[in-house]
Amino acid sequence: CMIGEDLDFLSFKKLQHIEKKMNLGSRKIRSKKDKISLERIQSLKGKEQRLKEENANLRRELDRSHKASDVNLDMTKEFNDKLAETDATTQQDLSQTSLNL
């Protein structure tokens, strides 16, 4: 394989021929690299889109979870308030019953 050494023995015409082949090879390599780069870009754009959709789904799920948590907290507070009311009423009834005895 020649890498630019021992070119002295080659004719001008042969050097031109080698140069044309190298230029053609270089263009083919560049074209293949460009094609691979474009394929990678398309693949990454697809991945980006899928990740954006997954992120949006996770955000919606998190929002639903937060709303459910808020409802549970409201219900717990309401239950505790009613329990406190009932406890106060029971204590008052017991006090009244004790006084009547």
Short mmCIF file of C-alpha atoms in Angstrom, two decimals:
data_model
loop_
_atom_site.label_atom_id
_atom_site.label_comp_id
_atom_site.label_asym_id
_atom_site.label_seq_id
_atom_site.Cartn_x
_atom_site.Cartn_y
_atom_site.Cartn_z
CA CYS A 1 0.00 0.00 0.00
CA MET A 2 1.44 3.33 -1.01
CA ILE A 3 1.24 6.22 1.36
CA GLY A 4 3.12 8.80 -0.69
CA GLU A 5 6.48 7.03 -0.66
CA ASP A 6 8.38 5.76 -3.70
CA LEU A 7 6.56 8.01 -6.17
CA ASP A 8 9.73 8.88 -8.11
CA PHE A 9 9.46 5.87 -10.41
CA LEU A 10 5.87 6.65 -11.49
CA SER A 11 5.08 8.51 -14.69
CA PHE A 12 3.11 11.74 -14.75
CA LYS A 13 0.15 9.96 -16.33
CA LYS A 14 0.21 7.25 -13.64
CA LEU A 15 0.36 9.92 -10.89
CA GLN A 16 -2.67 11.68 -12.43
CA HIS A 17 -4.53 8.38 -12.51
CA ILE A 18 -3.70 7.70 -8.83
CA GLU A 19 -4.75 11.25 -7.92
CA LYS A 20 -8.12 10.80 -9.67
CA LYS A 21 -8.70 7.53 -7.83
CA MET A 22 -7.77 9.15 -4.53
CA ASN A 23 -10.11 12.10 -5.18
CA LEU A 24 -12.93 9.73 -6.12
CA GLY A 25 -12.25 7.64 -3.01
CA SER A 26 -12.15 10.77 -0.89
CA ARG A 27 -15.52 11.94 -2.29
CA LYS A 28 -17.05 8.51 -1.64
CA ILE A 29 -15.73 8.53 1.92
CA ARG A 30 -17.06 12.05 2.50
CA SER A 31 -20.43 11.08 1.02
CA LYS A 32 -20.65 7.99 3.24
CA LYS A 33 -19.69 10.03 6.32
CA ASP A 34 -22.36 12.61 5.46
CA LYS A 35 -24.96 9.86 5.02
CA ILE A 36 -24.05 8.29 8.38
CA SER A 37 -24.14 11.71 10.07
CA LEU A 38 -27.61 12.45 8.64
CA GLU A 39 -28.87 9.04 9.76
CA ARG A 40 -27.54 9.70 13.26
CA ILE A 41 -29.18 13.12 13.32
CA GLN A 42 -32.53 11.62 12.26
CA SER A 43 -32.20 8.88 14.87
CA LEU A 44 -31.40 11.41 17.59
CA LYS A 45 -34.33 13.62 16.54
CA GLY A 46 -36.63 10.61 16.84
CA LYS A 47 -35.19 9.80 20.25
CA GLU A 48 -35.61 13.43 21.31
CA GLN A 49 -39.27 13.36 20.25
CA ARG A 50 -39.91 10.10 22.14
CA LEU A 51 -38.25 11.52 25.26
CA LYS A 52 -40.31 14.72 25.01
CA GLU A 53 -43.50 12.65 24.79
CA GLU A 54 -42.43 10.48 27.71
CA ASN A 55 -41.59 13.59 29.73
CA ALA A 56 -45.02 15.09 28.98
CA ASN A 57 -46.72 11.82 30.02
CA LEU A 58 -44.72 11.73 33.26
CA ARG A 59 -45.65 15.36 33.99
CA ARG A 60 -49.34 14.57 33.49
CA GLU A 61 -49.02 11.53 35.74
CA LEU A 62 -47.26 13.61 38.39
CA ASP A 63 -49.96 16.30 38.19
CA ARG A 64 -52.68 13.65 38.64
CA SER A 65 -50.77 12.22 41.59
CA HIS A 66 -50.45 15.66 43.19
CA LYS A 67 -54.16 16.33 42.70
CA ALA A 68 -55.04 12.97 44.26
CA SER A 69 -52.72 13.77 47.17
CA ASP A 70 -54.38 17.14 47.65
CA VAL A 71 -57.83 15.48 47.69
CA ASN A 72 -56.60 12.93 50.25
CA LEU A 73 -55.17 15.70 52.42
CA ASP A 74 -58.43 17.65 52.22
CA MET A 75 -60.44 14.55 53.12
CA THR A 76 -58.11 13.75 56.03
CA LYS A 77 -58.38 17.31 57.35
CA GLU A 78 -62.16 17.20 57.02
CA PHE A 79 -62.29 13.84 58.80
CA ASN A 80 -60.04 15.09 61.61
CA ASP A 81 -62.17 18.22 62.02
CA LYS A 82 -65.37 16.15 62.29
CA LEU A 83 -63.66 13.77 64.70
CA ALA A 84 -62.60 16.71 66.86
CA GLU A 85 -66.18 18.06 66.77
CA THR A 86 -67.58 14.67 67.74
CA ASP A 87 -65.01 14.33 70.51
CA ALA A 88 -65.89 17.79 71.87
CA THR A 89 -69.62 17.01 71.76
CA THR A 90 -69.03 13.67 73.50
CA GLN A 91 -66.95 15.35 76.19
CA GLN A 92 -69.64 17.96 76.70
CA ASP A 93 -72.36 15.27 76.92
CA LEU A 94 -70.27 13.32 79.45
CA SER A 95 -69.76 16.43 81.54
CA GLN A 96 -73.48 17.18 81.47
CA THR A 97 -74.29 13.56 82.40
CA SER A 98 -71.82 13.69 85.29
CA LEU A 99 -73.42 16.87 86.57
CA ASN A 100 -76.88 15.32 86.37
CA LEU A 101 -75.79 12.34 88.41
#
